Amino acid sequence: YEEVTGEEPAETYVRVAELTNLNDLALLKKEVYEGNILMIDISTIKNDKLMLDRALKDLKDVVVDVHGDIAGLKEDQVLVTPTGIKIDRSKIVGGRY
Amino acid sequence: YEEVTGEEPAETYVRVAELTNLNDLALLKKEVYEGNILMIDISTIKNDKLMLDRALKDLKDVVVDVHGDIAGLKEDQVLVTPTGIKIDRSKIVGGRY
């Protein structure tokens, strides 16, 4: 209880989202501006190259704006991080040390 | 440059990892203690129920220790978050508002 005074109730959340059309983007961008991390499933839109490119560009603009980060994960996911959180692109694989 | 004074160079990173055997766990636990977020691919070990259960228990112990969070994502991934970061289990799906 000692640390409650002065602490904001808001924390950083990781949220899972599905991007099915460009109208979803406003919500997703808001999450990033609010400091949340997004795991976005793009399997629905990824065959539509124009829509996918547009969505990624929009998300990337936000990322640049807030100094966050964005990276693809596997085939169907895009990870977007807000201010203060970066994506380490080197994969941790054990057993080689 | 104004904000460099007093700021630590460390940031929070999202790191991708593959869990292939229990020896990998030490590295993964260290990452969480260091405040990083992990996306762990468990496809290799998930058919070995004993190993999977042991790995998840170990990771969960760390999460409880640091007040982080842990959740499964799709079939093959486990998301682990450190202190100050929680996982919002409600999925953002657009188009219904």
JSON list of N, CA and C in Angstrom, two decimals, chain A residues 3-68:
[
{"chain": "A", "resi": 3, "resn": "GLU", "atom": "N", "xyz": [3.03, 2.24, -1.92]},
{"chain": "A", "resi": 3, "resn": "GLU", "atom": "CA", "xyz": [3.34, 2.87, -3.20]},
{"chain": "A", "resi": 3, "resn": "GLU", "atom": "C", "xyz": [2.11, 3.34, -3.96]},
{"chain": "A", "resi": 4, "resn": "VAL", "atom": "N", "xyz": [0.95, 3.26, -3.34]},
{"chain": "A", "resi": 4, "resn": "VAL", "atom": "CA", "xyz": [-0.26, 3.65, -4.06]},
{"chain": "A", "resi": 4, "resn": "VAL", "atom": "C", "xyz": [-0.33, 5.15, -4.30]},
{"chain": "A", "resi": 5, "resn": "THR", "atom": "N", "xyz": [0.09, 5.91, -3.30]},
{"chain": "A", "resi": 5, "resn": "THR", "atom": "CA", "xyz": [-0.01, 7.38, -3.42]},
{"chain": "A", "resi": 5, "resn": "THR", "atom": "C", "xyz": [0.80, 7.88, -4.61]},
{"chain": "A", "resi": 6, "resn": "GLY", "atom": "N", "xyz": [0.16, 8.60, -5.49]},
{"chain": "A", "resi": 6, "resn": "GLY", "atom": "CA", "xyz": [0.86, 9.20, -6.62]},
{"chain": "A", "resi": 6, "resn": "GLY", "atom": "C", "xyz": [0.92, 8.30, -7.84]},
{"chain": "A", "resi": 7, "resn": "GLU", "atom": "N", "xyz": [0.56, 7.03, -7.69]},
{"chain": "A", "resi": 7, "resn": "GLU", "atom": "CA", "xyz": [0.64, 6.16, -8.85]},
{"chain": "A", "resi": 7, "resn": "GLU", "atom": "C", "xyz": [-0.64, 6.23, -9.67]},
{"chain": "A", "resi": 8, "resn": "GLU", "atom": "N", "xyz": [-0.47, 6.33, -10.98]},
{"chain": "A", "resi": 8, "resn": "GLU", "atom": "CA", "xyz": [-1.63, 6.30, -11.85]},
{"chain": "A", "resi": 8, "resn": "GLU", "atom": "C", "xyz": [-2.16, 4.88, -11.94]},
{"chain": "A", "resi": 9, "resn": "PRO", "atom": "N", "xyz": [-3.46, 4.71, -12.07]},
{"chain": "A", "resi": 9, "resn": "PRO", "atom": "CA", "xyz": [-3.99, 3.36, -12.19]},
{"chain": "A", "resi": 9, "resn": "PRO", "atom": "C", "xyz": [-3.66, 2.72, -13.53]},
{"chain": "A", "resi": 10, "resn": "ALA", "atom": "N", "xyz": [-3.35, 3.53, -14.55]},
{"chain": "A", "resi": 10, "resn": "ALA", "atom": "CA", "xyz": [-3.12, 2.97, -15.87]},
{"chain": "A", "resi": 10, "resn": "ALA", "atom": "C", "xyz": [-1.79, 2.23, -15.92]},
{"chain": "A", "resi": 11, "resn": "GLU", "atom": "N", "xyz": [-1.82, 1.08, -16.59]},
{"chain": "A", "resi": 11, "resn": "GLU", "atom": "CA", "xyz": [-0.60, 0.33, -16.83]},
{"chain": "A", "resi": 11, "resn": "GLU", "atom": "C", "xyz": [-0.49, 0.15, -18.32]},
{"chain": "A", "resi": 12, "resn": "THR", "atom": "N", "xyz": [0.55, -0.50, -18.75]},
{"chain": "A", "resi": 12, "resn": "THR", "atom": "CA", "xyz": [0.69, -0.84, -20.15]},
{"chain": "A", "resi": 12, "resn": "THR", "atom": "C", "xyz": [0.05, -2.19, -20.36]},
{"chain": "A", "resi": 13, "resn": "TYR", "atom": "N", "xyz": [-0.78, -2.31, -21.39]},
{"chain": "A", "resi": 13, "resn": "TYR", "atom": "CA", "xyz": [-1.40, -3.58, -21.71]},
{"chain": "A", "resi": 13, "resn": "TYR", "atom": "C", "xyz": [-0.92, -4.10, -23.04]},
{"chain": "A", "resi": 14, "resn": "VAL", "atom": "N", "xyz": [-0.86, -5.43, -23.13]},
{"chain": "A", "resi": 14, "resn": "VAL", "atom": "CA", "xyz": [-0.68, -6.07, -24.43]},
{"chain": "A", "resi": 14, "resn": "VAL", "atom": "C", "xyz": [-2.09, -6.45, -24.86]},
{"chain": "A", "resi": 15, "resn": "ARG", "atom": "N", "xyz": [-2.47, -6.03, -26.05]},
{"chain": "A", "resi": 15, "resn": "ARG", "atom": "CA", "xyz": [-3.82, -6.35, -26.53]},
{"chain": "A", "resi": 15, "resn": "ARG", "atom": "C", "xyz": [-3.72, -7.08, -27.85]},
{"chain": "A", "resi": 16, "resn": "VAL", "atom": "N", "xyz": [-4.62, -8.03, -28.01]},
{"chain": "A", "resi": 16, "resn": "VAL", "atom": "CA", "xyz": [-4.68, -8.82, -29.23]},
{"chain": "A", "resi": 16, "resn": "VAL", "atom": "C", "xyz": [-5.79, -8.26, -30.10]},
{"chain": "A", "resi": 17, "resn": "ALA", "atom": "N", "xyz": [-5.51, -8.11, -31.38]},
{"chain": "A", "resi": 17, "resn": "ALA", "atom": "CA", "xyz": [-6.52, -7.53, -32.25]},
{"chain": "A", "resi": 17, "resn": "ALA", "atom": "C", "xyz": [-6.55, -8.26, -33.58]},
{"chain": "A", "resi": 18, "resn": "GLU", "atom": "N", "xyz": [-7.68, -8.14, -34.26]},
{"chain": "A", "resi": 18, "resn": "GLU", "atom": "CA", "xyz": [-7.81, -8.69, -35.60]},
{"chain": "A", "resi": 18, "resn": "GLU", "atom": "C", "xyz": [-8.07, -7.51, -36.51]},
{"chain": "A", "resi": 19, "resn": "LEU", "atom": "N", "xyz": [-7.32, -7.43, -37.56]},
{"chain": "A", "resi": 19, "resn": "LEU", "atom": "CA", "xyz": [-7.53, -6.33, -38.51]},
{"chain": "A", "resi": 19, "resn": "LEU", "atom": "C", "xyz": [-8.30, -6.90, -39.69]},
{"chain": "A", "resi": 20, "resn": "THR", "atom": "N", "xyz": [-9.56, -6.53, -39.81]},
{"chain": "A", "resi": 20, "resn": "THR", "atom": "CA", "xyz": [-10.38, -7.08, -40.89]},
{"chain": "A", "resi": 20, "resn": "THR", "atom": "C", "xyz": [-10.69, -6.03, -41.96]},
{"chain": "A", "resi": 21, "resn": "ASN", "atom": "N", "xyz": [-10.66, -4.78, -41.59]},
{"chain": "A", "resi": 21, "resn": "ASN", "atom": "CA", "xyz": [-10.80, -3.75, -42.62]},
{"chain": "A", "resi": 21, "resn": "ASN", "atom": "C", "xyz": [-10.20, -2.46, -42.10]},
{"chain": "A", "resi": 22, "resn": "LEU", "atom": "N", "xyz": [-10.06, -1.51, -43.00]},
{"chain": "A", "resi": 22, "resn": "LEU", "atom": "CA", "xyz": [-9.35, -0.28, -42.64]},
{"chain": "A", "resi": 22, "resn": "LEU", "atom": "C", "xyz": [-10.07, 0.54, -41.57]},
{"chain": "A", "resi": 23, "resn": "ASN", "atom": "N", "xyz": [-11.35, 0.29, -41.38]},
{"chain": "A", "resi": 23, "resn": "ASN", "atom": "CA", "xyz": [-12.08, 1.01, -40.33]},
{"chain": "A", "resi": 23, "resn": "ASN", "atom": "C", "xyz": [-11.59, 0.63, -38.94]},
{"chain": "A", "resi": 24, "resn": "ASP", "atom": "N", "xyz": [-10.96, -0.54, -38.83]},
{"chain": "A", "resi": 24, "resn": "ASP", "atom": "CA", "xyz": [-10.43, -0.99, -37.53]},
{"chain": "A", "resi": 24, "resn": "ASP", "atom": "C", "xyz": [-9.23, -0.15, -37.11]},
{"chain": "A", "resi": 25, "resn": "LEU", "atom": "N", "xyz": [-8.59, 0.48, -38.09]},
{"chain": "A", "resi": 25, "resn": "LEU", "atom": "CA", "xyz": [-7.32, 1.14, -37.79]},
{"chain": "A", "resi": 25, "resn": "LEU", "atom": "C", "xyz": [-7.41, 2.24, -36.74]},
{"chain": "A", "resi": 26, "resn": "ALA", "atom": "N", "xyz": [-8.50, 2.97, -36.74]},
{"chain": "A", "resi": 26, "resn": "ALA", "atom": "CA", "xyz": [-8.63, 4.08, -35.79]},
{"chain": "A", "resi": 26, "resn": "ALA", "atom": "C", "xyz": [-8.50, 3.57, -34.36]},
{"chain": "A", "resi": 27, "resn": "LEU", "atom": "N", "xyz": [-9.19, 2.47, -34.08]},
{"chain": "A", "resi": 27, "resn": "LEU", "atom": "CA", "xyz": [-9.11, 1.86, -32.75]},
{"chain": "A", "resi": 27, "resn": "LEU", "atom": "C", "xyz": [-7.70, 1.41, -32.43]},
{"chain": "A", "resi": 28, "resn": "LEU", "atom": "N", "xyz": [-7.05, 0.79, -33.39]},
{"chain": "A", "resi": 28, "resn": "LEU", "atom": "CA", "xyz": [-5.72, 0.27, -33.15]},
{"chain": "A", "resi": 28, "resn": "LEU", "atom": "C", "xyz": [-4.73, 1.40, -32.91]},
{"chain": "A", "resi": 29, "resn": "LYS", "atom": "N", "xyz": [-4.84, 2.44, -33.71]},
{"chain": "A", "resi": 29, "resn": "LYS", "atom": "CA", "xyz": [-3.94, 3.56, -33.53]},
{"chain": "A", "resi": 29, "resn": "LYS", "atom": "C", "xyz": [-4.11, 4.21, -32.17]},
{"chain": "A", "resi": 30, "resn": "LYS", "atom": "N", "xyz": [-5.36, 4.29, -31.74]},
{"chain": "A", "resi": 30, "resn": "LYS", "atom": "CA", "xyz": [-5.66, 4.86, -30.42]},
{"chain": "A", "resi": 30, "resn": "LYS", "atom": "C", "xyz": [-4.98, 4.06, -29.31]},
{"chain": "A", "resi": 31, "resn": "GLU", "atom": "N", "xyz": [-5.02, 2.75, -29.44]},
{"chain": "A", "resi": 31, "resn": "GLU", "atom": "CA", "xyz": [-4.37, 1.91, -28.43]},
{"chain": "A", "resi": 31, "resn": "GLU", "atom": "C", "xyz": [-2.88, 2.22, -28.31]},
{"chain": "A", "resi": 32, "resn": "VAL", "atom": "N", "xyz": [-2.24, 2.41, -29.47]},
{"chain": "A", "resi": 32, "resn": "VAL", "atom": "CA", "xyz": [-0.80, 2.68, -29.45]},
{"chain": "A", "resi": 32, "resn": "VAL", "atom": "C", "xyz": [-0.54, 4.05, -28.84]},
{"chain": "A", "resi": 33, "resn": "TYR", "atom": "N", "xyz": [-1.35, 5.02, -29.21]},
{"chain": "A", "resi": 33, "resn": "TYR", "atom": "CA", "xyz": [-1.20, 6.36, -28.61]},
{"chain": "A", "resi": 33, "resn": "TYR", "atom": "C", "xyz": [-1.43, 6.31, -27.11]},
{"chain": "A", "resi": 34, "resn": "GLU", "atom": "N", "xyz": [-2.26, 5.37, -26.67]},
{"chain": "A", "resi": 34, "resn": "GLU", "atom": "CA", "xyz": [-2.51, 5.24, -25.23]},
{"chain": "A", "resi": 34, "resn": "GLU", "atom": "C", "xyz": [-1.43, 4.45, -24.52]},
{"chain": "A", "resi": 35, "resn": "GLY", "atom": "N", "xyz": [-0.43, 4.01, -25.27]},
{"chain": "A", "resi": 35, "resn": "GLY", "atom": "CA", "xyz": [0.70, 3.34, -24.63]},
{"chain": "A", "resi": 35, "resn": "GLY", "atom": "C", "xyz": [0.58, 1.83, -24.54]},
{"chain": "A", "resi": 36, "resn": "ASN", "atom": "N", "xyz": [-0.32, 1.24, -25.31]},
{"chain": "A", "resi": 36, "resn": "ASN", "atom": "CA", "xyz": [-0.47, -0.20, -25.27]},
{"chain": "A", "resi": 36, "resn": "ASN", "atom": "C", "xyz": [0.27, -0.89, -26.42]},
{"chain": "A", "resi": 37, "resn": "ILE", "atom": "N", "xyz": [0.54, -2.16, -26.20]},
{"chain": "A", "resi": 37, "resn": "ILE", "atom": "CA", "xyz": [1.23, -2.97, -27.19]},
{"chain": "A", "resi": 37, "resn": "ILE", "atom": "C", "xyz": [0.17, -3.77, -27.94]},
{"chain": "A", "resi": 38, "resn": "LEU", "atom": "N", "xyz": [0.32, -3.91, -29.23]},
{"chain": "A", "resi": 38, "resn": "LEU", "atom": "CA", "xyz": [-0.68, -4.64, -30.01]},
{"chain": "A", "resi": 38, "resn": "LEU", "atom": "C", "xyz": [-0.07, -5.85, -30.73]},
{"chain": "A", "resi": 39, "resn": "MET", "atom": "N", "xyz": [-0.77, -6.98, -30.62]},
{"chain": "A", "resi": 39, "resn": "MET", "atom": "CA", "xyz": [-0.47, -8.15, -31.47]},
{"chain": "A", "resi": 39, "resn": "MET", "atom": "C", "xyz": [-1.62, -8.20, -32.45]},
{"chain": "A", "resi": 40, "resn": "ILE", "atom": "N", "xyz": [-1.35, -7.86, -33.71]},
{"chain": "A", "resi": 40, "resn": "ILE", "atom": "CA", "xyz": [-2.44, -7.75, -34.67]},
{"chain": "A", "resi": 40, "resn": "ILE", "atom": "C", "xyz": [-2.43, -8.93, -35.64]},
{"chain": "A", "resi": 41, "resn": "ASP", "atom": "N", "xyz": [-3.54, -9.62, -35.72]},
{"chain": "A", "resi": 41, "resn": "ASP", "atom": "CA", "xyz": [-3.71, -10.74, -36.65]},
{"chain": "A", "resi": 41, "resn": "ASP", "atom": "C", "xyz": [-4.12, -10.15, -38.00]},
{"chain": "A", "resi": 42, "resn": "ILE", "atom": "N", "xyz": [-3.26, -10.32, -38.99]},
{"chain": "A", "resi": 42, "resn": "ILE", "atom": "CA", "xyz": [-3.57, -9.76, -40.31]},
{"chain": "A", "resi": 42, "resn": "ILE", "atom": "C", "xyz": [-3.95, -10.83, -41.32]},
{"chain": "A", "resi": 43, "resn": "SER", "atom": "N", "xyz": [-4.26, -12.04, -40.84]},
{"chain": "A", "resi": 43, "resn": "SER", "atom": "CA", "xyz": [-4.54, -13.13, -41.77]},
{"chain": "A", "resi": 43, "resn": "SER", "atom": "C", "xyz": [-5.72, -12.81, -42.70]},
{"chain": "A", "resi": 44, "resn": "THR", "atom": "N", "xyz": [-6.69, -12.07, -42.19]},
{"chain": "A", "resi": 44, "resn": "THR", "atom": "CA", "xyz": [-7.87, -11.75, -43.01]},
{"chain": "A", "resi": 44, "resn": "THR", "atom": "C", "xyz": [-7.53, -10.80, -44.16]},
{"chain": "A", "resi": 45, "resn": "ILE", "atom": "N", "xyz": [-6.69, -9.82, -43.91]},
{"chain": "A", "resi": 45, "resn": "ILE", "atom": "CA", "xyz": [-6.44, -8.82, -44.94]},
{"chain": "A", "resi": 45, "resn": "ILE", "atom": "C", "xyz": [-5.16, -9.02, -45.74]},
{"chain": "A", "resi": 46, "resn": "LYS", "atom": "N", "xyz": [-4.36, -10.01, -45.34]},
{"chain": "A", "resi": 46, "resn": "LYS", "atom": "CA", "xyz": [-3.03, -10.03, -45.94]},
{"chain": "A", "resi": 46, "resn": "LYS", "atom": "C", "xyz": [-3.01, -10.39, -47.42]},
{"chain": "A", "resi": 47, "resn": "ASN", "atom": "N", "xyz": [-4.10, -10.98, -47.93]},
{"chain": "A", "resi": 47, "resn": "ASN", "atom": "CA", "xyz": [-4.12, -11.29, -49.36]},
{"chain": "A", "resi": 47, "resn": "ASN", "atom": "C", "xyz": [-4.52, -10.09, -50.20]},
{"chain": "A", "resi": 48, "resn": "ASP", "atom": "N", "xyz": [-4.99, -9.06, -49.53]},
{"chain": "A", "resi": 48, "resn": "ASP", "atom": "CA", "xyz": [-5.34, -7.83, -50.23]},
{"chain": "A", "resi": 48, "resn": "ASP", "atom": "C", "xyz": [-4.17, -6.88, -50.07]},
{"chain": "A", "resi": 49, "resn": "LYS", "atom": "N", "xyz": [-3.27, -6.90, -51.02]},
{"chain": "A", "resi": 49, "resn": "LYS", "atom": "CA", "xyz": [-2.02, -6.17, -50.87]},
{"chain": "A", "resi": 49, "resn": "LYS", "atom": "C", "xyz": [-2.21, -4.67, -50.65]},
{"chain": "A", "resi": 50, "resn": "LEU", "atom": "N", "xyz": [-3.17, -4.11, -51.35]},
{"chain": "A", "resi": 50, "resn": "LEU", "atom": "CA", "xyz": [-3.40, -2.67, -51.20]},
{"chain": "A", "resi": 50, "resn": "LEU", "atom": "C", "xyz": [-3.85, -2.33, -49.78]},
{"chain": "A", "resi": 51, "resn": "MET", "atom": "N", "xyz": [-4.79, -3.14, -49.27]},
{"chain": "A", "resi": 51, "resn": "MET", "atom": "CA", "xyz": [-5.30, -2.89, -47.93]},
{"chain": "A", "resi": 51, "resn": "MET", "atom": "C", "xyz": [-4.22, -3.13, -46.88]},
{"chain": "A", "resi": 52, "resn": "LEU", "atom": "N", "xyz": [-3.47, -4.19, -47.07]},
{"chain": "A", "resi": 52, "resn": "LEU", "atom": "CA", "xyz": [-2.41, -4.50, -46.13]},
{"chain": "A", "resi": 52, "resn": "LEU", "atom": "C", "xyz": [-1.37, -3.38, -46.10]},
{"chain": "A", "resi": 53, "resn": "ASP", "atom": "N", "xyz": [-0.94, -2.96, -47.29]},
{"chain": "A", "resi": 53, "resn": "ASP", "atom": "CA", "xyz": [0.06, -1.90, -47.34]},
{"chain": "A", "resi": 53, "resn": "ASP", "atom": "C", "xyz": [-0.45, -0.63, -46.70]},
{"chain": "A", "resi": 54, "resn": "ARG", "atom": "N", "xyz": [-1.69, -0.31, -46.94]},
{"chain": "A", "resi": 54, "resn": "ARG", "atom": "CA", "xyz": [-2.27, 0.90, -46.35]},
{"chain": "A", "resi": 54, "resn": "ARG", "atom": "C", "xyz": [-2.32, 0.80, -44.83]},
{"chain": "A", "resi": 55, "resn": "ALA", "atom": "N", "xyz": [-2.73, -0.36, -44.34]},
{"chain": "A", "resi": 55, "resn": "ALA", "atom": "CA", "xyz": [-2.83, -0.56, -42.89]},
{"chain": "A", "resi": 55, "resn": "ALA", "atom": "C", "xyz": [-1.45, -0.45, -42.24]},
{"chain": "A", "resi": 56, "resn": "LEU", "atom": "N", "xyz": [-0.45, -1.09, -42.86]},
{"chain": "A", "resi": 56, "resn": "LEU", "atom": "CA", "xyz": [0.89, -1.07, -42.30]},
{"chain": "A", "resi": 56, "resn": "LEU", "atom": "C", "xyz": [1.47, 0.34, -42.33]},
{"chain": "A", "resi": 57, "resn": "LYS", "atom": "N", "xyz": [1.17, 1.06, -43.39]},
{"chain": "A", "resi": 57, "resn": "LYS", "atom": "CA", "xyz": [1.66, 2.43, -43.48]},
{"chain": "A", "resi": 57, "resn": "LYS", "atom": "C", "xyz": [1.05, 3.30, -42.37]},
{"chain": "A", "resi": 58, "resn": "ASP", "atom": "N", "xyz": [-0.23, 3.16, -42.18]},
{"chain": "A", "resi": 58, "resn": "ASP", "atom": "CA", "xyz": [-0.91, 3.92, -41.12]},
{"chain": "A", "resi": 58, "resn": "ASP", "atom": "C", "xyz": [-0.33, 3.59, -39.74]},
{"chain": "A", "resi": 59, "resn": "LEU", "atom": "N", "xyz": [-0.13, 2.32, -39.50]},
{"chain": "A", "resi": 59, "resn": "LEU", "atom": "CA", "xyz": [0.41, 1.92, -38.20]},
{"chain": "A", "resi": 59, "resn": "LEU", "atom": "C", "xyz": [1.85, 2.41, -38.05]},
{"chain": "A", "resi": 60, "resn": "LYS", "atom": "N", "xyz": [2.58, 2.35, -39.13]},
{"chain": "A", "resi": 60, "resn": "LYS", "atom": "CA", "xyz": [3.96, 2.79, -39.07]},
{"chain": "A", "resi": 60, "resn": "LYS", "atom": "C", "xyz": [4.05, 4.30, -38.81]},
{"chain": "A", "resi": 61, "resn": "ASP", "atom": "N", "xyz": [3.12, 5.06, -39.37]},
{"chain": "A", "resi": 61, "resn": "ASP", "atom": "CA", "xyz": [3.11, 6.50, -39.11]},
{"chain": "A", "resi": 61, "resn": "ASP", "atom": "C", "xyz": [2.93, 6.78, -37.62]},
{"chain": "A", "resi": 62, "resn": "VAL", "atom": "N", "xyz": [2.06, 6.02, -36.99]},
{"chain": "A", "resi": 62, "resn": "VAL", "atom": "CA", "xyz": [1.84, 6.20, -35.55]},
{"chain": "A", "resi": 62, "resn": "VAL", "atom": "C", "xyz": [3.11, 5.84, -34.78]},
{"chain": "A", "resi": 63, "resn": "VAL", "atom": "N", "xyz": [3.70, 4.74, -35.16]},
{"chain": "A", "resi": 63, "resn": "VAL", "atom": "CA", "xyz": [4.91, 4.25, -34.50]},
{"chain": "A", "resi": 63, "resn": "VAL", "atom": "C", "xyz": [6.03, 5.29, -34.59]},
{"chain": "A", "resi": 64, "resn": "VAL", "atom": "N", "xyz": [6.19, 5.88, -35.75]},
{"chain": "A", "resi": 64, "resn": "VAL", "atom": "CA", "xyz": [7.21, 6.91, -35.93]},
{"chain": "A", "resi": 64, "resn": "VAL", "atom": "C", "xyz": [6.86, 8.11, -35.04]},
{"chain": "A", "resi": 65, "resn": "ASP", "atom": "N", "xyz": [5.61, 8.44, -35.00]},
{"chain": "A", "resi": 65, "resn": "ASP", "atom": "CA", "xyz": [5.13, 9.58, -34.22]},
{"chain": "A", "resi": 65, "resn": "ASP", "atom": "C", "xyz": [5.42, 9.43, -32.73]},
{"chain": "A", "resi": 66, "resn": "VAL", "atom": "N", "xyz": [5.21, 8.23, -32.21]},
{"chain": "A", "resi": 66, "resn": "VAL", "atom": "CA", "xyz": [5.37, 8.03, -30.76]},
{"chain": "A", "resi": 66, "resn": "VAL", "atom": "C", "xyz": [6.72, 7.40, -30.41]},
{"chain": "A", "resi": 67, "resn": "HIS", "atom": "N", "xyz": [7.58, 7.18, -31.41]},
{"chain": "A", "resi": 67, "resn": "HIS", "atom": "CA", "xyz": [8.87, 6.52, -31.18]},
{"chain": "A", "resi": 67, "resn": "HIS", "atom": "C", "xyz": [8.67, 5.13, -30.62]},
{"chain": "A", "resi": 68, "resn": "GLY", "atom": "N", "xyz": [7.73, 4.41, -31.20]},
{"chain": "A", "resi": 68, "resn": "GLY", "atom": "CA", "xyz": [7.52, 3.02, -30.82]},
{"chain": "A", "resi": 68, "resn": "GLY", "atom": "C", "xyz": [8.23, 2.12, -31.83]}
]
